[in-house]
């Protein structure tokens, strides 16, 4: 069976919809089959070997389990205490309309209808929401992005399944969330769960959302390497990692900077040259971990820049700063965390891509 | 001489760069020669780079000789992992690897413009980030001497 989701242009929302539909298909297959997500230009295509039977949804334990995810509260962060009613609304909506969703996705492809009755929660629309939806002193107001019910529900389900929220204490006794979401290029959803388990619970004390996104990308590539076990055609490939941060301002959470990290190259190294990747990722992970300690922020910043924007300049900065730690006898770097020559050549190739 | 599209990984693998990079790494380990590292990093033009090389070679003591007694002493220290004592001994007798004249000439040819300097200095300081095998390095030096 093949289902198509037509991309709307809101990247975070589109990606979440793809994960949402994959989650729904996997639940309906009763865990016996896993869908494959494929990004093909303007559409996400999902294929699965079994035909889903929406009638079994309500009685499924897997379905109930999907709504027990701790992520739901974060997806509806801006709704504060009303988050659980929103979650229940998603559940009800999908239970009553999943047959229609499959029907549309199978025939013409499921497209988003903007201007519907369902407002996108902040983490699905980081570019559009500002925390201010009412009138201000300057008579400035902006409405929320609203969409149709099917896509809203799929997006929320996908966000709960695939977005990673890293909460961190910020200045002034406030909290900040660093949100990351990998964009599938070709992903077997069953393997995605295995990779997710290796990556999503790991985290450090980051010094910014870019630092968090770069480390997440590295962990993702490292988990893929581990799960692939030397298979260069392992069916979990991501093109980008989308990221943004949510910061607390007064009583509200507002979005701050966001962007995308290209992880294609890291994953290619992980799958094509796993032994070199192991050495290279070990050193990089060390730099992120060491850089998360107070006083070593320069180390974290340099490796973040190299991972996110590889170039001769970012490599040079990384090499200079790392060298200071290697040379300084008060700082010390244990020899196993230094590069071996083949790993360093791979890093140089990565910087010159 | 490097073309404008020369790659850092190619420069890194160049024999002259490798030999010089390993000397710098050795100097950082034995002499804690932080000054040379900074000078290499700050060089922007071929002249400044040549100056950094010259200053490094002036500071860097190598090509010395240890007699049989000292060699046995060094060997014992190496086996017992007494690295501080060994460093002191190697420094005292000026024992260390040294790039050949041809390699130095080649190095200067590679760094003959701003782009070349940037690539060569990046490649050289990269050797400081590679795993050291002081045990093996010293063993090789013992054999050479």
CSV table of C-alpha atoms in Angstrom, one decimal:
chain,number,residue,atom,x,y,z
A,1,UNK,CA,0.0,0.0,0.0
A,2,UNK,CA,1.3,3.5,-0.8
A,3,UNK,CA,0.2,6.8,0.7
A,4,UNK,CA,1.3,10.3,-0.2
A,5,UNK,CA,1.5,13.4,1.8
A,6,UNK,CA,1.8,16.6,-0.2
A,7,UNK,CA,4.3,19.0,1.4
A,8,UNK,CA,2.8,22.4,2.4
A,9,UNK,CA,6.1,24.3,2.7
A,10,UNK,CA,6.1,24.4,6.5
A,11,UNK,CA,9.0,22.1,7.0
A,12,UNK,CA,8.5,21.3,10.7
A,13,UNK,CA,4.8,20.6,10.2
A,14,UNK,CA,5.3,18.5,7.0
A,15,UNK,CA,7.9,16.4,8.7
A,16,UNK,CA,5.7,15.8,11.7
A,17,UNK,CA,2.8,14.9,9.4
A,18,UNK,CA,5.0,12.2,7.8
A,19,UNK,CA,5.9,10.8,11.2
A,20,UNK,CA,2.3,11.0,12.3
A,21,UNK,CA,1.0,9.0,9.4
A,22,UNK,CA,3.8,6.5,9.8
A,23,UNK,CA,2.9,6.1,13.5
A,24,UNK,CA,-0.8,5.6,12.6
A,25,UNK,CA,0.1,3.0,10.0
A,26,UNK,CA,2.4,1.1,12.3
A,27,UNK,CA,-0.3,1.0,15.0
A,28,UNK,CA,-2.8,-0.3,12.6
A,29,UNK,CA,-0.4,-3.0,11.4
A,30,UNK,CA,-0.3,-4.1,15.0
A,31,UNK,CA,3.5,-3.9,15.1
A,32,UNK,CA,3.7,-6.7,12.4
A,33,UNK,CA,4.8,-4.3,9.7
A,34,UNK,CA,6.5,-1.0,9.7
A,35,UNK,CA,6.0,1.7,7.1
A,36,UNK,CA,8.8,3.2,5.0
A,37,UNK,CA,8.9,7.0,4.7
A,38,UNK,CA,10.4,8.3,1.5
A,39,UNK,CA,10.9,12.0,0.7
A,40,UNK,CA,10.3,12.6,-3.0
A,41,UNK,CA,10.5,16.3,-3.9
A,42,UNK,CA,7.1,17.8,-3.0
A,43,UNK,CA,5.7,14.7,-1.4
A,44,UNK,CA,6.4,12.2,1.4
A,45,UNK,CA,5.5,8.7,0.2
A,46,UNK,CA,4.8,6.1,2.8
A,47,UNK,CA,4.6,2.4,1.9
A,48,UNK,CA,3.5,-0.6,4.0
A,49,UNK,CA,3.0,-4.2,3.2
A,50,UNK,CA,-0.4,-4.6,5.0
A,51,UNK,CA,-3.6,-2.8,4.4
A,52,UNK,CA,-4.6,-0.9,7.5
A,53,UNK,CA,-8.0,-1.5,9.1
A,54,UNK,CA,-9.1,1.7,10.9
A,55,UNK,CA,-11.8,-0.2,12.8
A,56,UNK,CA,-9.2,-1.8,15.0
A,57,UNK,CA,-7.7,1.5,16.2
A,58,UNK,CA,-9.7,2.1,19.3
A,59,UNK,CA,-9.0,-1.3,20.8
A,60,UNK,CA,-5.3,-1.2,20.1
A,61,UNK,CA,-2.8,-1.2,23.0
A,62,UNK,CA,-0.2,0.3,20.8
A,63,UNK,CA,-2.6,3.2,20.0
A,64,UNK,CA,-3.1,3.9,23.7
A,65,UNK,CA,0.6,3.6,24.3
A,66,UNK,CA,1.2,6.3,21.6
A,67,UNK,CA,-0.8,8.7,23.7
A,68,UNK,CA,1.1,7.9,26.9
A,69,UNK,CA,4.3,9.6,25.5
A,70,UNK,CA,5.7,12.2,27.7
A,71,UNK,CA,6.2,14.5,24.7
A,72,UNK,CA,2.6,15.4,24.4
A,73,UNK,CA,2.8,18.0,27.2
A,74,UNK,CA,5.7,19.6,25.3
A,75,UNK,CA,3.9,19.6,22.0
A,76,UNK,CA,1.1,21.6,23.6
A,77,UNK,CA,3.4,23.6,25.8
A,78,UNK,CA,1.7,26.9,24.9
A,79,UNK,CA,-1.6,25.5,26.0
A,80,UNK,CA,-0.3,25.1,29.6
A,81,UNK,CA,-2.7,23.0,31.6
A,82,UNK,CA,-5.0,22.5,28.7
A,83,UNK,CA,-2.4,20.3,27.0
A,84,UNK,CA,-4.2,17.0,27.9
A,85,UNK,CA,-7.5,18.1,26.4
A,86,UNK,CA,-5.7,18.9,23.1
A,87,UNK,CA,-4.0,15.5,23.2
A,88,UNK,CA,-7.4,13.9,23.7
A,89,UNK,CA,-8.8,15.9,20.8
A,90,UNK,CA,-6.0,14.6,18.5
A,91,UNK,CA,-6.9,11.0,19.6
A,92,UNK,CA,-10.6,11.4,19.0
A,93,UNK,CA,-10.0,13.1,15.7
A,94,UNK,CA,-7.8,10.3,14.4
A,95,UNK,CA,-10.1,7.6,15.7
A,96,UNK,CA,-13.0,9.1,13.8
A,97,UNK,CA,-11.3,10.2,10.6
A,98,UNK,CA,-8.5,7.8,10.0
A,99,UNK,CA,-10.4,6.0,7.2
A,100,UNK,CA,-10.8,9.4,5.4
A,101,UNK,CA,-7.2,10.2,5.9
A,102,UNK,CA,-6.1,6.9,4.3
A,103,UNK,CA,-8.6,7.4,1.5
A,104,UNK,CA,-7.2,10.8,0.6
A,105,UNK,CA,-3.6,9.8,1.0
A,106,UNK,CA,-4.0,6.8,-1.2
A,107,UNK,CA,-5.8,8.5,-4.1
A,108,UNK,CA,-4.8,12.1,-4.6
A,109,UNK,CA,-2.3,12.6,-1.8
A,110,UNK,CA,-3.2,14.4,1.4
A,111,UNK,CA,-2.7,18.1,1.1
A,112,UNK,CA,-3.0,20.7,3.8
A,113,UNK,CA,-5.9,23.1,3.7
A,114,UNK,CA,-4.9,26.3,5.3
A,115,UNK,CA,-7.5,28.5,7.1
A,116,UNK,CA,-9.3,25.5,8.7
A,117,UNK,CA,-10.5,25.4,12.3
A,118,UNK,CA,-7.5,24.0,14.0
A,119,UNK,CA,-4.6,26.1,15.1
A,120,UNK,CA,-1.1,24.7,14.9
A,121,UNK,CA,0.6,24.5,18.3
A,122,UNK,CA,3.8,26.5,18.6
A,123,UNK,CA,6.3,23.6,18.2
A,124,UNK,CA,4.8,22.7,14.8
A,125,UNK,CA,4.9,26.3,13.6
A,126,UNK,CA,8.0,27.9,15.1
A,127,UNK,CA,8.3,30.5,12.4
A,128,UNK,CA,4.7,31.7,12.7
A,129,UNK,CA,4.1,31.9,16.5
A,130,UNK,CA,5.4,34.7,18.5
A,131,UNK,CA,3.6,34.3,21.8
A,132,UNK,CA,1.6,37.4,21.0
A,133,UNK,CA,-1.8,36.7,19.5
A,134,UNK,CA,-3.8,39.5,20.9
A,135,UNK,CA,-3.7,43.3,20.4
A,136,UNK,CA,-0.6,45.1,21.6
A,137,UNK,CA,0.0,48.8,22.3
A,138,UNK,CA,1.1,49.2,18.8
A,139,UNK,CA,-2.1,47.6,17.5
A,140,UNK,CA,-0.1,44.8,16.2
A,141,UNK,CA,-1.7,41.4,16.1
A,142,UNK,CA,-1.2,38.2,14.2
A,143,UNK,CA,-3.5,35.3,13.9
A,144,UNK,CA,-2.4,31.7,14.4
A,145,UNK,CA,-1.7,29.4,11.5
A,146,UNK,CA,-4.9,27.3,11.1
A,147,UNK,CA,-5.2,24.1,9.1
A,148,UNK,CA,-7.7,21.3,8.5
A,149,UNK,CA,-8.4,18.7,11.2
A,150,UNK,CA,-6.8,15.7,9.5
A,151,UNK,CA,-3.4,17.3,9.0
A,152,UNK,CA,-3.5,19.0,12.4
A,153,UNK,CA,-4.0,15.7,14.1
A,154,UNK,CA,-1.4,13.9,12.1
A,155,UNK,CA,1.1,16.7,12.7
A,156,UNK,CA,0.6,16.6,16.5
A,157,UNK,CA,0.9,12.8,16.6
A,158,UNK,CA,4.1,13.0,14.6
A,159,UNK,CA,5.5,15.7,16.7
A,160,UNK,CA,4.9,13.7,19.9
A,161,UNK,CA,6.6,10.7,18.3
A,162,UNK,CA,9.6,12.3,16.7
A,163,UNK,CA,10.4,15.7,18.1
A,164,UNK,CA,13.1,15.8,20.8
A,165,UNK,CA,12.8,18.3,23.6
A,166,UNK,CA,15.8,19.1,25.7
A,167,UNK,CA,14.9,21.2,28.6
A,168,UNK,CA,17.5,23.4,30.1
A,169,UNK,CA,17.8,26.0,32.8
A,170,UNK,CA,18.3,29.5,31.3
A,171,UNK,CA,19.3,32.8,32.8
A,172,UNK,CA,17.0,34.2,35.6
A,173,UNK,CA,15.6,31.0,36.9
A,174,UNK,CA,13.7,30.4,33.7
A,175,UNK,CA,13.6,27.3,31.4
A,176,UNK,CA,14.4,26.9,27.8
A,177,UNK,CA,13.6,24.0,25.4
A,178,UNK,CA,15.9,23.0,22.6
A,179,UNK,CA,13.7,21.2,20.0
A,180,UNK,CA,15.1,19.0,17.2
A,181,UNK,CA,13.4,16.9,14.5
A,182,UNK,CA,15.3,14.8,11.9
A,183,UNK,CA,13.8,15.1,8.4
A,184,UNK,CA,13.5,11.6,6.8
A,185,UNK,CA,15.0,11.0,3.4
A,186,UNK,CA,14.4,7.3,3.5
A,187,UNK,CA,13.4,5.8,6.8
A,188,UNK,CA,12.1,2.4,7.8
A,189,UNK,CA,9.9,3.5,10.7
A,190,UNK,CA,10.7,0.3,12.8
A,191,UNK,CA,14.4,1.1,12.6
A,192,UNK,CA,13.7,4.8,13.4
A,193,UNK,CA,12.4,3.7,16.9
A,194,UNK,CA,15.6,1.7,17.5
A,195,UNK,CA,17.7,4.8,16.6
A,196,UNK,CA,15.4,7.0,18.6
A,197,UNK,CA,16.1,5.0,21.7
A,198,UNK,CA,19.8,5.5,21.3
A,199,UNK,CA,19.6,9.2,20.8
A,200,UNK,CA,16.7,10.9,22.3
A,201,UNK,CA,17.5,10.4,26.0
A,202,UNK,CA,21.1,11.5,25.7
A,203,UNK,CA,21.9,15.1,26.3
A,204,UNK,CA,24.3,17.5,27.8
A,205,UNK,CA,24.3,21.0,29.3
A,206,UNK,CA,24.3,22.9,26.1
A,207,UNK,CA,25.4,26.4,25.5
A,208,UNK,CA,22.8,27.2,22.8
A,209,UNK,CA,20.4,25.5,20.5
A,210,UNK,CA,23.0,25.3,17.7
A,211,UNK,CA,25.2,23.4,20.0
A,212,UNK,CA,22.3,21.1,21.0
A,213,UNK,CA,21.4,20.5,17.3
A,214,UNK,CA,24.9,19.7,16.3
A,215,UNK,CA,25.4,17.2,19.1
A,216,UNK,CA,22.0,15.7,18.3
A,217,UNK,CA,23.1,15.3,14.6
A,218,UNK,CA,26.3,13.6,15.7
A,219,UNK,CA,24.4,11.2,18.1
A,220,UNK,CA,22.0,10.4,15.3
A,221,UNK,CA,24.7,9.5,12.8
A,222,UNK,CA,26.5,7.5,15.5
A,223,UNK,CA,23.3,5.6,16.4
A,224,UNK,CA,22.7,4.8,12.7
A,225,UNK,CA,26.3,3.5,12.4
A,226,UNK,CA,25.7,1.3,15.4
A,227,UNK,CA,22.4,-0.1,14.2
A,228,UNK,CA,23.5,-0.5,10.6
A,229,UNK,CA,26.2,-3.0,11.7
A,230,UNK,CA,28.2,-2.4,8.6
A,231,UNK,CA,25.3,-2.5,6.2
A,232,UNK,CA,25.9,0.5,3.9
A,233,UNK,CA,22.3,0.3,2.7
A,234,UNK,CA,20.7,0.5,6.1
A,235,UNK,CA,17.3,2.1,5.5
A,236,UNK,CA,17.5,5.0,7.9
A,237,UNK,CA,18.7,8.1,6.2
A,238,UNK,CA,17.9,11.7,7.1
A,239,UNK,CA,18.5,14.8,5.1
A,240,UNK,CA,18.4,17.5,7.8
A,241,UNK,CA,17.8,18.1,11.4
A,242,UNK,CA,15.4,21.0,12.0
A,243,UNK,CA,15.9,22.8,15.3
A,244,UNK,CA,14.6,25.8,17.2
A,245,UNK,CA,14.5,26.9,20.8
A,246,UNK,CA,11.6,27.9,23.0
A,247,UNK,CA,12.4,30.3,25.8
A,248,UNK,CA,10.3,31.4,28.7
A,249,UNK,CA,9.3,35.0,28.6
A,250,UNK,CA,7.1,36.0,31.5
A,251,UNK,CA,4.5,33.3,31.6
A,252,UNK,CA,4.7,32.4,28.0
A,253,UNK,CA,7.1,30.3,25.8
A,254,UNK,CA,8.3,32.0,22.7
A,255,UNK,CA,10.4,30.7,19.8
A,256,UNK,CA,13.9,32.0,19.4
A,257,UNK,CA,16.5,31.1,16.7
A,258,UNK,CA,16.0,28.1,14.5
A,259,UNK,CA,17.4,26.5,11.4
A,260,UNK,CA,18.5,23.2,9.8
A,261,UNK,CA,21.7,21.1,10.0
A,262,UNK,CA,22.5,19.0,6.9
A,263,UNK,CA,23.2,15.5,8.3
A,264,UNK,CA,23.4,13.7,5.0
A,265,UNK,CA,27.2,13.8,4.9
A,266,UNK,CA,27.6,12.5,8.5
A,267,UNK,CA,25.2,9.7,7.8
A,268,UNK,CA,27.1,8.8,4.6
A,269,UNK,CA,30.4,8.5,6.6
A,270,UNK,CA,28.6,6.5,9.3
A,271,UNK,CA,27.3,4.0,6.7
A,272,UNK,CA,30.1,3.9,4.2
A,273,UNK,CA,33.1,3.9,6.5
A,274,UNK,CA,31.9,2.7,9.9
A,275,UNK,CA,35.3,2.1,11.4
A,276,UNK,CA,36.6,5.6,10.6
A,277,UNK,CA,33.3,7.0,11.7
A,278,UNK,CA,33.6,5.3,15.1
A,279,UNK,CA,37.0,7.0,15.7
A,280,UNK,CA,35.9,10.4,14.3
A,281,UNK,CA,32.6,10.4,16.3
A,282,UNK,CA,34.3,9.3,19.5
A,283,UNK,CA,36.6,12.4,19.3
A,284,UNK,CA,33.7,14.7,18.4
A,285,UNK,CA,31.4,13.4,21.1
A,286,UNK,CA,34.3,14.0,23.6
A,287,UNK,CA,34.6,17.6,22.4
A,288,UNK,CA,30.9,18.1,22.9
A,289,UNK,CA,31.0,16.5,26.4
A,290,UNK,CA,34.1,18.4,27.4
A,291,UNK,CA,32.7,21.6,25.9
A,292,UNK,CA,29.6,21.3,28.1
A,293,UNK,CA,31.6,21.9,31.2
A,294,UNK,CA,32.0,25.5,32.5
A,295,UNK,CA,35.1,27.2,31.1
A,296,UNK,CA,35.4,24.9,28.0
A,297,UNK,CA,32.7,26.6,26.0
A,298,UNK,CA,35.2,27.5,23.2
A,299,UNK,CA,35.7,23.8,22.5
A,300,UNK,CA,31.9,23.2,22.1
A,301,UNK,CA,31.5,26.3,20.0
A,302,UNK,CA,34.3,25.3,17.6
A,303,UNK,CA,33.1,21.7,17.1
A,304,UNK,CA,29.5,23.0,16.7
A,305,UNK,CA,30.6,25.3,13.9
A,306,UNK,CA,32.6,22.5,12.2
A,307,UNK,CA,29.6,20.1,12.3
A,308,UNK,CA,27.1,22.6,11.1
A,309,UNK,CA,29.1,24.6,8.6
A,310,UNK,CA,32.1,22.6,7.5
A,311,UNK,CA,34.8,24.7,5.9
A,312,UNK,CA,38.5,25.3,6.1
A,313,UNK,CA,37.8,28.2,8.4
A,314,UNK,CA,35.7,26.3,10.9
A,315,UNK,CA,38.1,23.4,10.8
A,316,UNK,CA,41.1,25.7,11.4
A,317,UNK,CA,39.3,27.2,14.4
A,318,UNK,CA,38.5,23.8,15.8
A,319,UNK,CA,42.1,22.6,15.3
A,320,UNK,CA,43.5,25.7,17.0
A,321,UNK,CA,41.3,25.5,20.0
A,322,UNK,CA,41.6,21.7,20.4
A,323,UNK,CA,45.4,22.0,20.2
A,324,UNK,CA,45.4,24.4,23.1
A,325,UNK,CA,43.7,21.8,25.3
A,326,UNK,CA,46.1,19.1,24.0
A,327,UNK,CA,49.2,21.2,24.8
A,328,UNK,CA,48.1,22.7,28.1
A,329,UNK,CA,49.2,20.3,30.8
A,330,UNK,CA,46.6,21.8,33.2
A,331,UNK,CA,43.8,20.9,30.9
A,332,UNK,CA,45.0,17.5,29.5
A,333,UNK,CA,43.2,15.5,26.9
A,334,UNK,CA,43.4,11.7,27.3
A,335,UNK,CA,45.2,10.1,24.4
A,336,UNK,CA,42.3,7.9,23.4
A,337,UNK,CA,40.3,11.0,22.5
A,338,UNK,CA,42.8,12.3,20.0
A,339,UNK,CA,42.3,11.6,16.3
A,340,UNK,CA,44.0,8.8,14.6
A,341,UNK,CA,45.4,9.7,11.2
A,342,UNK,CA,42.7,8.1,9.2
A,343,UNK,CA,39.9,9.7,11.3
A,344,UNK,CA,41.6,13.1,10.9
A,345,UNK,CA,41.8,12.6,7.1
A,346,UNK,CA,38.0,12.0,7.2
A,347,UNK,CA,37.5,15.1,9.2
A,348,UNK,CA,39.6,17.1,6.7
A,349,UNK,CA,37.5,15.7,3.8
A,350,UNK,CA,34.3,16.6,5.8
A,351,UNK,CA,35.6,20.2,6.2
A,352,UNK,CA,36.3,20.4,2.5
A,353,UNK,CA,33.0,19.0,1.2
B,1,UNK,CA,53.5,24.7,-5.3
B,2,UNK,CA,49.8,24.4,-4.5
B,3,UNK,CA,47.0,25.1,-7.0
B,4,UNK,CA,44.0,27.2,-5.8
B,5,UNK,CA,41.8,24.0,-5.6
B,6,UNK,CA,44.4,22.0,-3.6
B,7,UNK,CA,42.8,20.0,-0.8
B,8,UNK,CA,43.7,20.1,2.8
B,9,UNK,CA,43.7,16.3,3.0
B,10,UNK,CA,46.2,16.1,0.2
B,11,UNK,CA,48.5,18.6,1.9
B,12,UNK,CA,48.1,16.7,5.1
B,13,UNK,CA,49.3,13.6,3.4
B,14,UNK,CA,52.4,15.3,1.8
B,15,UNK,CA,55.6,13.7,3.1
B,16,UNK,CA,57.2,17.1,4.0
B,17,UNK,CA,54.2,18.3,5.9
B,18,UNK,CA,53.9,15.0,7.7
B,19,UNK,CA,57.5,15.0,8.7
B,20,UNK,CA,57.4,18.6,9.9
B,21,UNK,CA,54.1,18.1,11.6
B,22,UNK,CA,55.5,15.2,13.6
B,23,UNK,CA,58.5,17.3,14.6
B,24,UNK,CA,56.1,20.0,15.9
B,25,UNK,CA,54.1,17.4,17.7
B,26,UNK,CA,57.2,16.0,19.3
B,27,UNK,CA,58.3,19.5,20.3
B,28,UNK,CA,54.9,20.2,21.9
B,29,UNK,CA,55.3,16.9,23.9
B,30,UNK,CA,59.0,17.1,24.8
B,31,UNK,CA,59.5,20.9,25.2
B,32,UNK,CA,56.0,22.1,25.6
B,33,UNK,CA,56.9,24.5,22.8
B,34,UNK,CA,53.7,26.6,22.9
B,35,UNK,CA,55.4,29.6,21.3
B,36,UNK,CA,56.0,27.8,18.0
B,37,UNK,CA,52.4,26.7,17.8
B,38,UNK,CA,51.2,30.3,18.2
B,39,UNK,CA,53.7,31.5,15.6
B,40,UNK,CA,52.4,28.9,13.1
B,41,UNK,CA,48.9,29.9,13.7
B,42,UNK,CA,49.5,33.5,13.3
B,43,UNK,CA,51.5,33.3,10.0
B,44,UNK,CA,49.5,34.7,7.1
B,45,UNK,CA,52.0,35.3,4.4
B,46,UNK,CA,54.8,33.1,3.0
B,47,UNK,CA,57.4,35.4,4.7
B,48,UNK,CA,55.7,35.1,8.1
B,49,UNK,CA,55.5,31.4,7.6
B,50,UNK,CA,59.1,31.1,6.7
B,51,UNK,CA,59.9,33.1,9.8
B,52,UNK,CA,57.8,30.8,12.0
B,53,UNK,CA,59.7,27.8,10.5
B,54,UNK,CA,63.0,29.4,11.1
B,55,UNK,CA,62.2,30.3,14.8
B,56,UNK,CA,60.9,26.8,15.4
B,57,UNK,CA,64.1,25.2,14.0
B,58,UNK,CA,66.2,27.5,16.1
B,59,UNK,CA,64.3,26.5,19.3
B,60,UNK,CA,64.0,22.9,18.4
B,61,UNK,CA,67.0,20.9,19.5
B,62,UNK,CA,67.4,17.6,17.7
B,63,UNK,CA,70.0,15.5,16.0
B,64,UNK,CA,71.9,14.9,19.3
B,65,UNK,CA,73.4,11.6,20.4
B,66,UNK,CA,73.2,9.5,23.5
B,67,UNK,CA,75.8,7.0,24.4
B,68,UNK,CA,75.1,3.4,25.4
B,69,UNK,CA,74.6,4.2,29.1
B,70,UNK,CA,72.2,7.0,28.4
B,71,UNK,CA,70.3,4.9,25.9
B,72,UNK,CA,69.8,2.1,28.5
B,73,UNK,CA,68.7,4.8,31.0
B,74,UNK,CA,66.2,6.2,28.5
B,75,UNK,CA,65.0,2.7,27.7
B,76,UNK,CA,64.4,1.9,31.3
B,77,UNK,CA,62.4,5.2,31.8
B,78,UNK,CA,60.3,4.4,28.8
B,79,UNK,CA,59.5,0.9,30.1
B,80,UNK,CA,58.6,2.2,33.5
B,81,UNK,CA,56.5,5.1,32.0
B,82,UNK,CA,58.6,7.7,33.7
B,83,UNK,CA,57.8,10.2,31.0
B,84,UNK,CA,58.8,13.4,32.8
B,85,UNK,CA,62.3,12.1,33.4
B,86,UNK,CA,62.5,10.8,29.9
B,87,UNK,CA,61.5,14.1,28.4
B,88,UNK,CA,64.2,15.8,30.5
B,89,UNK,CA,66.8,13.4,29.3
B,90,UNK,CA,65.8,13.7,25.6
B,91,UNK,CA,65.8,17.4,26.0
B,92,UNK,CA,69.2,17.4,27.6
B,93,UNK,CA,70.8,15.3,24.9
B,94,UNK,CA,68.8,17.0,22.1
B,95,UNK,CA,67.4,13.8,20.8
B,96,UNK,CA,64.5,14.1,18.4
B,97,UNK,CA,63.3,13.6,14.8
B,98,UNK,CA,64.3,16.2,12.3
B,99,UNK,CA,63.0,17.0,8.8
B,100,UNK,CA,65.5,16.7,6.0
B,101,UNK,CA,66.7,19.7,4.0
B,102,UNK,CA,64.7,18.5,0.9
B,103,UNK,CA,61.5,18.3,3.0
B,104,UNK,CA,62.0,21.8,4.3
B,105,UNK,CA,62.4,23.1,0.7
B,106,UNK,CA,59.3,21.3,-0.3
B,107,UNK,CA,57.4,22.7,2.6
B,108,UNK,CA,58.4,26.3,1.6
B,109,UNK,CA,57.4,25.6,-2.0
B,110,UNK,CA,53.9,24.5,-0.8
B,111,UNK,CA,53.5,27.6,1.3
B,112,UNK,CA,54.4,30.1,-1.4
B,113,UNK,CA,51.2,32.1,-1.4
B,114,UNK,CA,48.4,33.0,1.1
B,115,UNK,CA,46.3,30.1,0.2
B,116,UNK,CA,49.2,27.7,0.5
B,117,UNK,CA,50.2,29.1,3.9
B,118,UNK,CA,46.7,28.6,5.1
B,119,UNK,CA,46.6,25.0,4.0
B,120,UNK,CA,50.1,24.1,5.1
B,121,UNK,CA,49.6,25.7,8.6
B,122,UNK,CA,46.3,23.9,9.0
B,123,UNK,CA,47.8,20.6,8.0
B,124,UNK,CA,50.8,21.1,10.3
B,125,UNK,CA,48.9,22.0,13.4
B,126,UNK,CA,46.5,19.1,12.7
B,127,UNK,CA,49.4,16.7,13.5
B,128,UNK,CA,49.1,18.1,17.1
B,129,UNK,CA,45.6,16.6,17.3
B,130,UNK,CA,46.7,13.1,16.3
B,131,UNK,CA,47.3,10.3,18.7
B,132,UNK,CA,50.9,10.3,20.0
B,133,UNK,CA,52.7,7.1,20.5
B,134,UNK,CA,55.5,8.4,22.7
B,135,UNK,CA,56.5,4.8,23.5
B,136,UNK,CA,57.0,4.0,19.8
B,137,UNK,CA,58.5,7.4,18.9
B,138,UNK,CA,61.1,7.1,21.6
B,139,UNK,CA,61.8,3.5,20.6
B,140,UNK,CA,62.4,4.6,17.0
B,141,UNK,CA,64.7,7.4,18.3
B,142,UNK,CA,66.7,4.9,20.4
B,143,UNK,CA,67.2,2.8,17.3
B,144,UNK,CA,68.3,5.8,15.2
B,145,UNK,CA,70.8,6.8,17.8
